[in-house]
PDB file of C-alpha atoms in Angstrom:
ATOM      1  CA  UNK A 206      29.461  20.505   5.525  1.00 68.00           C
ATOM      2  CA  UNK A 207      26.439  22.621   6.516  1.00 84.00           C
ATOM      3  CA  UNK A 208      23.635  21.468   8.785  1.00 88.00           C
ATOM      4  CA  UNK A 209      21.148  20.727   6.008  1.00 89.00           C
ATOM      5  CA  UNK A 210      23.693  18.431   4.370  1.00 90.00           C
ATOM      6  CA  UNK A 211      24.127  16.676   7.721  1.00 92.00           C
ATOM      7  CA  UNK A 212      20.358  16.293   7.996  1.00 91.00           C
ATOM      8  CA  UNK A 213      20.142  14.877   4.470  1.00 88.00           C
ATOM      9  CA  UNK A 214      22.851  12.332   5.221  1.00 92.00           C
ATOM     10  CA  UNK A 215      21.229  11.359   8.513  1.00 92.00           C
ATOM     11  CA  UNK A 216      17.808  10.775   6.922  1.00 87.00           C
ATOM     12  CA  UNK A 217      19.381   8.679   4.168  1.00 85.00           C
ATOM     13  CA  UNK A 218      21.212   6.516   6.739  1.00 88.00           C
ATOM     14  CA  UNK A 219      17.959   5.937   8.635  1.00 87.00           C
ATOM     15  CA  UNK A 220      16.082   5.066   5.433  1.00 79.00           C
ATOM     16  CA  UNK A 221      18.867   2.795   4.178  1.00 80.00           C
ATOM     17  CA  UNK A 222      19.537   1.182   7.592  1.00 84.00           C
ATOM     18  CA  UNK A 223      23.174   1.139   6.501  1.00 87.00           C
ATOM     19  CA  UNK A 224      26.114   3.548   6.279  1.00 90.00           C
ATOM     20  CA  UNK A 225      27.378   1.783   3.164  1.00 88.00           C
ATOM     21  CA  UNK A 226      24.058   1.865   1.289  1.00 83.00           C
ATOM     22  CA  UNK A 227      23.504   5.486   2.275  1.00 84.00           C
ATOM     23  CA  UNK A 228      26.981   6.389   1.003  1.00 87.00           C
ATOM     24  CA  UNK A 229      26.336   4.592  -2.298  1.00 84.00           C
ATOM     25  CA  UNK A 230      23.028   6.390  -2.917  1.00 75.00           C
ATOM     26  CA  UNK A 231      24.521   9.760  -1.987  1.00 82.00           C
ATOM     27  CA  UNK A 232      27.681   9.270  -4.025  1.00 85.00           C
ATOM     28  CA  UNK A 233      29.907   9.831  -0.974  1.00 90.00           C
ATOM     29  CA  UNK A 234      32.685   7.812   0.659  1.00 92.00           C
ATOM     30  CA  UNK A 235      31.457   5.726   3.587  1.00 91.00           C
ATOM     31  CA  UNK A 236      33.957   7.516   5.813  1.00 93.00           C
ATOM     32  CA  UNK A 237      32.316  10.857   4.995  1.00 93.00           C
ATOM     33  CA  UNK A 238      28.895   9.518   5.964  1.00 93.00           C
ATOM     34  CA  UNK A 239      30.238   8.126   9.258  1.00 93.00           C
ATOM     35  CA  UNK A 240      31.996  11.425  10.001  1.00 94.00           C
ATOM     36  CA  UNK A 241      28.811  13.384   9.243  1.00 94.00           C
ATOM     37  CA  UNK A 242      26.784  11.303  11.713  1.00 94.00           C
ATOM     38  CA  UNK A 243      29.488  11.660  14.364  1.00 94.00           C
ATOM     39  CA  UNK A 244      29.508  15.444  13.821  1.00 94.00           C
ATOM     40  CA  UNK A 245      25.726  15.610  14.085  1.00 93.00           C
ATOM     41  CA  UNK A 246      25.623  13.530  17.280  1.00 93.00           C
ATOM     42  CA  UNK A 247      28.385  15.704  18.728  1.00 93.00           C
ATOM     43  CA  UNK A 248      26.494  18.910  17.994  1.00 91.00           C
ATOM     44  CA  UNK A 249      23.254  17.559  19.457  1.00 92.00           C
ATOM     45  CA  UNK A 250      24.825  15.815  22.406  1.00 93.00           C
ATOM     46  CA  UNK A 251      22.652  12.747  21.770  1.00 92.00           C
ATOM     47  CA  UNK A 252      23.105   9.295  20.319  1.00 93.00           C
ATOM     48  CA  UNK A 253      20.948   9.069  17.201  1.00 93.00           C
ATOM     49  CA  UNK A 254      21.712   5.589  15.884  1.00 93.00           C
ATOM     50  CA  UNK A 255      22.077   2.044  17.164  1.00 91.00           C
ATOM     51  CA  UNK A 256      24.970   0.436  15.307  1.00 87.00           C
ATOM     52  CA  UNK A 257      25.522  -3.314  14.849  1.00 83.00           C
ATOM     53  CA  UNK A 258      27.600  -5.257  12.369  1.00 76.00           C
ATOM     54  CA  UNK A 259      24.455  -6.008  10.349  1.00 77.00           C
ATOM     55  CA  UNK A 260      22.141  -3.036  10.695  1.00 82.00           C
ATOM     56  CA  UNK A 261      21.829   0.593  11.684  1.00 88.00           C
ATOM     57  CA  UNK A 262      18.577   1.735  13.321  1.00 88.00           C
ATOM     58  CA  UNK A 263      17.471   4.992  14.977  1.00 90.00           C
ATOM     59  CA  UNK A 264      17.359   5.360  18.735  1.00 91.00           C
ATOM     60  CA  UNK A 265      14.236   6.853  20.271  1.00 90.00           C
ATOM     61  CA  UNK A 266      15.889  10.279  20.075  1.00 92.00           C
ATOM     62  CA  UNK A 267      17.024   9.485  16.546  1.00 90.00           C
ATOM     63  CA  UNK A 268      13.516   8.601  15.393  1.00 88.00           C
ATOM     64  CA  UNK A 269      12.107  11.864  16.775  1.00 89.00           C
ATOM     65  CA  UNK A 270      14.955  13.827  15.181  1.00 91.00           C
ATOM     66  CA  UNK A 271      14.450  11.988  11.879  1.00 87.00           C
ATOM     67  CA  UNK A 272      10.863  13.271  11.669  1.00 81.00           C
ATOM     68  CA  UNK A 273      12.056  16.834  12.294  1.00 85.00           C
ATOM     69  CA  UNK A 274      14.743  16.441   9.650  1.00 87.00           C
ATOM     70  CA  UNK A 275      12.185  15.381   7.056  1.00 78.00           C
ATOM     71  CA  UNK A 276      10.240  18.594   7.627  1.00 76.00           C
ATOM     72  CA  UNK A 277      13.361  20.759   7.572  1.00 82.00           C
ATOM     73  CA  UNK A 278      14.864  19.224   4.447  1.00 79.00           C
ATOM     74  CA  UNK A 279      11.517  19.414   2.611  1.00 72.00           C
ATOM     75  CA  UNK A 280      11.120  23.082   3.580  1.00 74.00           C
ATOM     76  CA  UNK A 281      14.639  23.943   2.418  1.00 78.00           C
ATOM     77  CA  UNK A 282      14.177  22.094  -0.868  1.00 68.00           C
ATOM     78  CA  UNK A 283      10.933  23.931  -1.510  1.00 65.00           C
ATOM     79  CA  UNK A 284      12.543  27.295  -0.694  1.00 70.00           C
ATOM     80  CA  UNK A 285      15.410  26.517  -3.055  1.00 66.00           C
ATOM     81  CA  UNK A 286      12.888  25.553  -5.712  1.00 60.00           C
ATOM     82  CA  UNK A 287      11.333  29.016  -5.634  1.00 59.00           C
ATOM     83  CA  UNK A 288      14.398  30.388  -7.395  1.00 59.00           C
ATOM     84  CA  UNK A 289      15.442  27.353  -9.340  1.00 55.00           C
ATOM     85  CA  UNK A 290      14.300  25.727 -12.541  1.00 56.00           C
ATOM     86  CA  UNK A 291      10.733  24.547 -11.860  1.00 56.00           C
ATOM     87  CA  UNK A 292      10.895  22.514 -15.045  1.00 59.00           C
ATOM     88  CA  UNK A 293      13.659  20.338 -13.604  1.00 67.00           C
ATOM     89  CA  UNK A 294      12.690  16.680 -13.459  1.00 79.00           C
ATOM     90  CA  UNK A 295      11.661  15.365 -10.019  1.00 82.00           C
ATOM     91  CA  UNK A 296      14.326  13.176  -8.467  1.00 82.00           C
ATOM     92  CA  UNK A 297      15.055  11.018  -5.432  1.00 81.00           C
ATOM     93  CA  UNK A 298      13.880   7.809  -3.805  1.00 82.00           C
ATOM     94  CA  UNK A 299      10.292   6.948  -2.874  1.00 87.00           C
ATOM     95  CA  UNK A 300       9.233   4.293  -0.389  1.00 87.00           C
ATOM     96  CA  UNK A 301       5.707   3.048  -1.006  1.00 91.00           C
ATOM     97  CA  UNK A 302       3.649   0.171   0.368  1.00 91.00           C
ATOM     98  CA  UNK A 303       0.710  -1.515  -1.401  1.00 91.00           C
ATOM     99  CA  UNK A 304      -1.520  -4.585  -0.941  1.00 89.00           C
ATOM    100  CA  UNK A 305      -0.007  -7.832  -2.200  1.00 87.00           C
ATOM    101  CA  UNK A 306      -2.017  -8.679  -5.285  1.00 88.00           C
ATOM    102  CA  UNK A 307      -2.423  -5.079  -6.459  1.00 91.00           C
ATOM    103  CA  UNK A 308       1.334  -4.732  -6.179  1.00 91.00           C
ATOM    104  CA  UNK A 309       2.060  -7.921  -8.074  1.00 90.00           C
ATOM    105  CA  UNK A 310      -0.679  -7.849 -10.703  1.00 90.00           C
ATOM    106  CA  UNK A 311      -1.118  -4.122 -11.357  1.00 92.00           C
ATOM    107  CA  UNK A 312       1.652  -1.869 -10.062  1.00 94.00           C
ATOM    108  CA  UNK A 313       4.822  -3.897 -10.694  1.00 94.00           C
ATOM    109  CA  UNK A 314       3.970  -4.574 -14.383  1.00 94.00           C
ATOM    110  CA  UNK A 315       3.201  -0.865 -14.879  1.00 95.00           C
ATOM    111  CA  UNK A 316       6.333   0.500 -13.142  1.00 95.00           C
ATOM    112  CA  UNK A 317       8.557   0.490 -16.263  1.00 95.00           C
ATOM    113  CA  UNK A 318       6.299   3.208 -17.682  1.00 95.00           C
ATOM    114  CA  UNK A 319       6.759   5.386 -14.589  1.00 95.00           C
ATOM    115  CA  UNK A 320      10.524   4.836 -14.437  1.00 94.00           C
ATOM    116  CA  UNK A 321      10.848   5.678 -18.138  1.00 94.00           C
ATOM    117  CA  UNK A 322       8.943   8.930 -17.582  1.00 93.00           C
ATOM    118  CA  UNK A 323      10.936   9.869 -14.483  1.00 92.00           C
ATOM    119  CA  UNK A 324      14.439   8.387 -14.806  1.00 91.00           C
ATOM    120  CA  UNK A 325      15.740  10.304 -11.754  1.00 89.00           C
ATOM    121  CA  UNK A 326      13.243   8.666  -9.357  1.00 89.00           C
ATOM    122  CA  UNK A 327      13.911   5.298  -7.705  1.00 89.00           C
ATOM    123  CA  UNK A 328      11.205   3.196  -6.026  1.00 91.00           C
ATOM    124  CA  UNK A 329      11.311   1.003  -2.918  1.00 89.00           C
ATOM    125  CA  UNK A 330       8.185  -1.134  -3.405  1.00 91.00           C
ATOM    126  CA  UNK A 331       6.796  -2.725  -0.253  1.00 89.00           C
ATOM    127  CA  UNK A 332       4.107  -5.354  -0.781  1.00 87.00           C
ATOM    128  CA  UNK A 333       2.099  -6.478   2.240  1.00 80.00           C
ATOM    129  CA  UNK A 334      -1.509  -6.992   3.306  1.00 75.00           C
ATOM    130  CA  UNK A 335      -0.957  -5.671   6.826  1.00 74.00           C
ATOM    131  CA  UNK A 336      -1.473  -2.035   7.765  1.00 72.00           C
ATOM    132  CA  UNK A 337       1.992  -0.557   8.325  1.00 70.00           C
ATOM    133  CA  UNK A 338       2.803   2.604  10.270  1.00 69.00           C
ATOM    134  CA  UNK A 339       3.957   5.229   7.771  1.00 69.00           C
ATOM    135  CA  UNK A 340       5.975   7.235  10.279  1.00 62.00           C
ATOM    136  CA  UNK A 341       7.664   4.370  12.114  1.00 61.00           C
ATOM    137  CA  UNK A 342       8.428   2.525   8.859  1.00 68.00           C
ATOM    138  CA  UNK A 343       9.576   5.722   7.072  1.00 69.00           C
ATOM    139  CA  UNK A 344       7.219   5.210   4.126  1.00 79.00           C
ATOM    140  CA  UNK A 345       6.266   8.055   1.785  1.00 83.00           C
ATOM    141  CA  UNK A 346       2.825   6.738   0.864  1.00 88.00           C
ATOM    142  CA  UNK A 347       0.650   3.649   1.179  1.00 90.00           C
ATOM    143  CA  UNK A 348      -2.316   2.343  -0.738  1.00 91.00           C
ATOM    144  CA  UNK A 349      -5.129   1.119   1.507  1.00 89.00           C
ATOM    145  CA  UNK A 350      -8.190  -0.858   0.474  1.00 87.00           C
ATOM    146  CA  UNK A 351     -11.073  -0.722   2.947  1.00 83.00           C
ATOM    147  CA  UNK A 352     -12.232   1.641   5.701  1.00 81.00           C
ATOM    148  CA  UNK A 353      -9.555   3.936   7.135  1.00 79.00           C
ATOM    149  CA  UNK A 354      -8.513   3.933  10.774  1.00 70.00           C
ATOM    150  CA  UNK A 355      -5.420   6.172  10.527  1.00 56.00           C
ATOM    151  CA  UNK A 356      -5.503   9.677  11.941  1.00 56.00           C
ATOM    152  CA  UNK A 357      -3.223  12.598  11.151  1.00 60.00           C
ATOM    153  CA  UNK A 358      -2.618  11.409   7.577  1.00 73.00           C
ATOM    154  CA  UNK A 359      -3.388  13.012   4.246  1.00 79.00           C
ATOM    155  CA  UNK A 360      -5.952  10.864   2.399  1.00 84.00           C
ATOM    156  CA  UNK A 361      -6.453  10.886  -1.376  1.00 88.00           C
ATOM    157  CA  UNK A 362      -9.483   8.928  -2.546  1.00 89.00           C
ATOM    158  CA  UNK A 363      -8.903   6.798  -5.647  1.00 89.00           C
ATOM    159  CA  UNK A 364     -12.388   5.306  -5.953  1.00 88.00           C
ATOM    160  CA  UNK A 365     -14.392   2.300  -4.811  1.00 90.00           C
ATOM    161  CA  UNK A 366     -13.318  -1.234  -5.647  1.00 90.00           C
ATOM    162  CA  UNK A 367     -16.219  -3.515  -6.718  1.00 90.00           C
ATOM    163  CA  UNK A 368     -16.548  -6.899  -4.982  1.00 94.00           C
ATOM    164  CA  UNK A 369     -18.161  -9.953  -6.567  1.00 96.00           C
ATOM    165  CA  UNK A 370     -19.252 -13.371  -5.271  1.00 98.00           C
ATOM    166  CA  UNK A 371     -17.567 -16.320  -6.962  1.00 98.00           C
ATOM    167  CA  UNK A 372     -17.398 -20.096  -6.792  1.00 98.00           C
ATOM    168  CA  UNK A 373     -15.393 -22.659  -8.712  1.00 98.00           C
ATOM    169  CA  UNK A 374     -17.022 -24.813 -11.361  1.00 97.00           C
ATOM    170  CA  UNK A 375     -16.082 -27.827  -9.232  1.00 96.00           C
ATOM    171  CA  UNK A 376     -17.900 -26.400  -6.206  1.00 97.00           C
ATOM    172  CA  UNK A 377     -21.012 -25.662  -8.273  1.00 97.00           C
ATOM    173  CA  UNK A 378     -21.005 -29.162  -9.744  1.00 97.00           C
ATOM    174  CA  UNK A 379     -20.980 -30.590  -6.223  1.00 96.00           C
ATOM    175  CA  UNK A 380     -23.151 -28.140  -4.274  1.00 96.00           C
ATOM    176  CA  UNK A 381     -25.012 -26.065  -6.842  1.00 96.00           C
ATOM    177  CA  UNK A 382     -24.969 -22.271  -7.073  1.00 97.00           C
ATOM    178  CA  UNK A 383     -26.791 -20.045  -4.563  1.00 97.00           C
ATOM    179  CA  UNK A 384     -29.358 -17.803  -6.198  1.00 96.00           C
ATOM    180  CA  UNK A 385     -30.160 -15.459  -3.288  1.00 95.00           C
ATOM    181  CA  UNK A 386     -28.810 -14.854   0.249  1.00 95.00           C
ATOM    182  CA  UNK A 387     -31.600 -17.133   1.534  1.00 95.00           C
ATOM    183  CA  UNK A 388     -29.700 -20.050  -0.031  1.00 96.00           C
ATOM    184  CA  UNK A 389     -26.436 -19.358   1.829  1.00 96.00           C
ATOM    185  CA  UNK A 390     -27.399 -21.469   4.836  1.00 94.00           C
ATOM    186  CA  UNK A 391     -26.869 -24.630   2.783  1.00 95.00           C
ATOM    187  CA  UNK A 392     -23.530 -23.526   1.333  1.00 97.00           C
ATOM    188  CA  UNK A 393     -19.884 -23.343   2.388  1.00 97.00           C
ATOM    189  CA  UNK A 394     -17.513 -20.389   2.283  1.00 97.00           C
ATOM    190  CA  UNK A 395     -13.764 -19.993   2.400  1.00 97.00           C
ATOM    191  CA  UNK A 396     -13.540 -17.656   5.373  1.00 96.00           C
ATOM    192  CA  UNK A 397     -11.158 -14.711   5.344  1.00 95.00           C
ATOM    193  CA  UNK A 398      -9.340 -13.520   8.472  1.00 92.00           C
ATOM    194  CA  UNK A 399      -7.907 -10.008   8.478  1.00 84.00           C
ATOM    195  CA  UNK A 400      -4.076 -10.239   8.536  1.00 80.00           C
ATOM    196  CA  UNK A 401      -4.014  -7.183  10.837  1.00 74.00           C
ATOM    197  CA  UNK A 402      -6.701  -8.090  13.399  1.00 79.00           C
ATOM    198  CA  UNK A 403      -7.337 -11.815  12.864  1.00 83.00           C
ATOM    199  CA  UNK A 404     -11.072 -11.067  12.679  1.00 88.00           C
ATOM    200  CA  UNK A 405     -13.018 -13.408  10.394  1.00 92.00           C
ATOM    201  CA  UNK A 406     -15.077 -11.347   7.979  1.00 91.00           C
ATOM    202  CA  UNK A 407     -18.772 -12.258   7.600  1.00 94.00           C
ATOM    203  CA  UNK A 408     -20.506 -12.627   4.246  1.00 96.00           C
ATOM    204  CA  UNK A 409     -21.930  -9.270   3.141  1.00 95.00           C
ATOM    205  CA  UNK A 410     -24.482  -7.996   0.658  1.00 96.00           C
ATOM    206  CA  UNK A 411     -26.470  -4.851  -0.025  1.00 92.00           C
ATOM    207  CA  UNK A 412     -30.243  -5.147   0.145  1.00 90.00           C
ATOM    208  CA  UNK A 413     -32.331  -2.055  -0.659  1.00 87.00           C
ATOM    209  CA  UNK A 414     -29.321   0.088   0.175  1.00 86.00           C
ATOM    210  CA  UNK A 415     -28.807  -1.587   3.579  1.00 92.00           C
ATOM    211  CA  UNK A 416     -25.687  -3.625   4.340  1.00 92.00           C
ATOM    212  CA  UNK A 417     -26.549  -7.171   5.497  1.00 95.00           C
ATOM    213  CA  UNK A 418     -24.090  -9.632   7.028  1.00 95.00           C
ATOM    214  CA  UNK A 419     -24.128 -13.363   7.708  1.00 95.00           C
ATOM    215  CA  UNK A 420     -21.465 -15.572   9.331  1.00 94.00           C
ATOM    216  CA  UNK A 421     -20.838 -18.435   6.896  1.00 94.00           C
ATOM    217  CA  UNK A 422     -19.884 -21.975   7.767  1.00 94.00           C
ATOM    218  CA  UNK A 423     -16.499 -22.927   6.408  1.00 94.00           C
ATOM    219  CA  UNK A 424     -13.839 -25.546   7.053  1.00 94.00           C
ATOM    220  CA  UNK A 425     -10.964 -23.387   5.839  1.00 96.00           C
ATOM    221  CA  UNK A 426      -9.927 -19.866   6.889  1.00 96.00           C
ATOM    222  CA  UNK A 427      -7.263 -17.935   4.945  1.00 94.00           C
ATOM    223  CA  UNK A 428      -5.443 -14.729   5.891  1.00 90.00           C
ATOM    224  CA  UNK A 429      -4.032 -13.775   2.483  1.00 88.00           C
ATOM    225  CA  UNK A 430      -5.678 -13.058  -0.849  1.00 89.00           C
ATOM    226  CA  UNK A 431      -3.487 -15.637  -2.589  1.00 91.00           C
ATOM    227  CA  UNK A 432      -4.595 -18.453  -0.271  1.00 94.00           C
ATOM    228  CA  UNK A 433      -8.196 -17.234  -0.294  1.00 95.00           C
ATOM    229  CA  UNK A 434      -8.425 -17.488  -4.082  1.00 96.00           C
ATOM    230  CA  UNK A 435      -6.492 -20.775  -4.201  1.00 96.00           C
ATOM    231  CA  UNK A 436      -8.937 -22.390  -1.763  1.00 97.00           C
ATOM    232  CA  UNK A 437     -11.858 -21.192  -3.840  1.00 97.00           C
ATOM    233  CA  UNK A 438     -10.296 -22.651  -6.990  1.00 97.00           C
ATOM    234  CA  UNK A 439      -9.927 -25.930  -5.111  1.00 97.00           C
ATOM    235  CA  UNK A 440     -13.695 -26.015  -4.588  1.00 97.00           C
ATOM    236  CA  UNK A 441     -13.628 -25.404  -0.832  1.00 97.00           C
ATOM    237  CA  UNK A 442     -16.305 -22.705  -0.827  1.00 97.00           C
ATOM    238  CA  UNK A 443     -17.642 -19.370  -1.990  1.00 98.00           C
ATOM    239  CA  UNK A 444     -15.616 -16.160  -1.669  1.00 98.00           C
ATOM    240  CA  UNK A 445     -16.150 -12.423  -2.022  1.00 97.00           C
ATOM    241  CA  UNK A 446     -13.279 -10.819  -3.878  1.00 95.00           C
ATOM    242  CA  UNK A 447     -12.425  -7.690  -5.927  1.00 92.00           C
ATOM    243  CA  UNK A 448     -13.452  -8.350  -9.517  1.00 90.00           C
ATOM    244  CA  UNK A 449     -10.015  -7.517 -10.974  1.00 89.00           C
ATOM    245  CA  UNK A 450      -8.418 -10.082  -8.665  1.00 91.00           C
ATOM    246  CA  UNK A 451     -10.069 -13.078 -10.359  1.00 93.00           C
ATOM    247  CA  UNK A 452     -10.647 -11.713 -13.856  1.00 92.00           C
ATOM    248  CA  UNK A 453      -8.308 -14.247 -15.478  1.00 92.00           C
ATOM    249  CA  UNK A 454     -10.017 -17.139 -13.695  1.00 96.00           C
ATOM    250  CA  UNK A 455     -13.457 -15.882 -14.757  1.00 96.00           C
ATOM    251  CA  UNK A 456     -12.269 -15.529 -18.351  1.00 95.00           C
ATOM    252  CA  UNK A 457     -10.790 -19.047 -18.242  1.00 96.00           C
ATOM    253  CA  UNK A 458     -14.028 -20.487 -16.851  1.00 96.00           C
ATOM    254  CA  UNK A 459     -12.421 -21.785 -13.648  1.00 96.00           C
ATOM    255  CA  UNK A 460     -14.536 -19.456 -11.507  1.00 97.00           C
ATOM    256  CA  UNK A 461     -18.114 -18.275 -11.959  1.00 97.00           C
ATOM    257  CA  UNK A 462     -19.834 -15.229 -10.487  1.00 97.00           C
ATOM    258  CA  UNK A 463     -22.858 -16.095  -8.340  1.00 97.00           C
ATOM    259  CA  UNK A 464     -25.631 -13.874  -6.939  1.00 97.00           C
ATOM    260  CA  UNK A 465     -24.620 -10.851  -9.072  1.00 95.00           C
ATOM    261  CA  UNK A 466     -27.616  -8.905  -7.709  1.00 94.00           C
ATOM    262  CA  UNK A 467     -26.434  -9.361  -4.120  1.00 95.00           C
ATOM    263  CA  UNK A 468     -22.876  -8.033  -4.059  1.00 94.00           C
ATOM    264  CA  UNK A 469     -21.037  -6.668  -1.039  1.00 94.00           C
ATOM    265  CA  UNK A 470     -20.521  -2.940  -0.623  1.00 92.00           C
ATOM    266  CA  UNK A 471     -17.586  -1.685  -2.749  1.00 92.00           C
ATOM    267  CA  UNK A 472     -14.357  -1.056  -0.837  1.00 90.00           C
ATOM    268  CA  UNK A 473     -12.841   2.442  -0.714  1.00 91.00           C
ATOM    269  CA  UNK A 474      -9.346   2.656  -2.169  1.00 91.00           C
ATOM    270  CA  UNK A 475      -7.173   5.431  -0.730  1.00 91.00           C
ATOM    271  CA  UNK A 476      -3.628   6.768  -0.980  1.00 90.00           C
ATOM    272  CA  UNK A 477      -2.252   7.942   2.368  1.00 88.00           C
ATOM    273  CA  UNK A 478       0.714  10.253   3.030  1.00 83.00           C
ATOM    274  CA  UNK A 479       2.291  11.339   6.309  1.00 71.00           C
ATOM    275  CA  UNK A 480       0.979  14.712   7.372  1.00 59.00           C
ATOM    276  CA  UNK A 481       3.595  17.092   6.022  1.00 55.00           C
ATOM    277  CA  UNK A 482       3.103  20.695   5.029  1.00 49.00           C
ATOM    278  CA  UNK A 483       5.074  20.195   1.841  1.00 56.00           C
ATOM    279  CA  UNK A 484       4.965  17.103  -0.350  1.00 69.00           C
ATOM    280  CA  UNK A 485       7.911  16.426  -2.637  1.00 76.00           C
ATOM    281  CA  UNK A 486       7.436  16.682  -6.385  1.00 82.00           C
ATOM    282  CA  UNK A 487       8.482  13.064  -6.777  1.00 87.00           C
ATOM    283  CA  UNK A 488       5.657  11.974  -4.462  1.00 88.00           C
ATOM    284  CA  UNK A 489       3.098  14.149  -6.234  1.00 88.00           C
ATOM    285  CA  UNK A 490       3.971  12.863  -9.712  1.00 92.00           C
ATOM    286  CA  UNK A 491       3.971   9.268  -8.453  1.00 93.00           C
ATOM    287  CA  UNK A 492       0.566   9.717  -6.799  1.00 91.00           C
ATOM    288  CA  UNK A 493      -0.898  11.149 -10.021  1.00 93.00           C
ATOM    289  CA  UNK A 494       0.554   8.287 -12.046  1.00 94.00           C
ATOM    290  CA  UNK A 495      -0.620   5.601  -9.600  1.00 93.00           C
ATOM    291  CA  UNK A 496      -4.151   6.997  -9.472  1.00 92.00           C
ATOM    292  CA  UNK A 497      -4.366   6.847 -13.283  1.00 93.00           C
ATOM    293  CA  UNK A 498      -3.037   3.267 -13.378  1.00 94.00           C
ATOM    294  CA  UNK A 499      -5.451   2.052 -10.697  1.00 92.00           C
ATOM    295  CA  UNK A 500      -8.476   3.763 -12.206  1.00 89.00           C
ATOM    296  CA  UNK A 501      -7.743   2.133 -15.564  1.00 88.00           C
ATOM    297  CA  UNK A 502      -6.894  -1.319 -14.221  1.00 86.00           C
ATOM    298  CA  UNK A 503      -9.156  -2.098 -11.278  1.00 83.00           C
ATOM    299  CA  UNK A 504     -12.073   0.355 -11.222  1.00 79.00           C
ATOM    300  CA  UNK A 505     -15.128  -0.054 -13.470  1.00 68.00           C
ATOM    301  CA  UNK A 506     -15.196   2.276 -16.429  1.00 60.00           C
ATOM    302  CA  UNK A 507     -18.380   4.327 -16.963  1.00 55.00           C
ATOM    303  CA  UNK A 508     -19.568   2.181 -19.853  1.00 48.00           C
ATOM    304  CA  UNK A 509     -19.134  -1.087 -17.879  1.00 44.00           C
ATOM    305  CA  UNK A 510     -20.670  -0.179 -14.527  1.00 43.00           C
ATOM    306  CA  UNK A 511     -23.384  -2.756 -13.801  1.00 44.00           C
TER     307      UNK A 511
END
């Protein structure tokens, strides 16, 4: 077994967190995978993996070596591709991470189309509203909504996600509907706390191109989009939310848009990749597909931009 094969096996064990799962995905006996790791550790003179009865995880040396292996394997695969069949279908496993409701409402229902187009690609779909570390969590790409704080990552802009102000019909029946930001002092909001920082976001609106903010009184604070919307439906206050997120409730008449002329600034939506010189074909085709799906599903089309 040559060194590149050893590197491929090692990266698959790290990504699978299991010798057995790695062996299954590689089509090898588990004993061969264990022997390959032992050979690699012997050559390097370093312990690369922590082994328990339940899980395999990289040591500090193993994590650093894993990152090097990714670069080396990608470079070799690209070099091999120079002389191979460039029309060959992209293949392999992709690990992606996306915000909760976009994952559940938009991406998961659309995935059969992608998997039908690319039957040799498998997807590990992570769904979370916290900002994960791509390198430490061994993720190929993430979708972020909001301002970026990551450095050293490749960013691909998808567009800007419109936000609207909404209230439930029950809330309006009890408290009335605000007409302008001057009315907000007599109203309640469901406050939203960032799941990453815990910071409670103020109410926002654009006025003559300037972003204005106002802390709103509220008796309930939520840290997930699901709870945020549920509290609004229960009549507990106003919320600011991406329009696609509550479209079904608006269509059903359970929620109503308020102050349409005083919306918050749209949120940037970005795909992020680890900074690698060479991106795999499977990642590139997935990114192209995901951008198309998101632009169609959650971004305003030219004819419907307010």
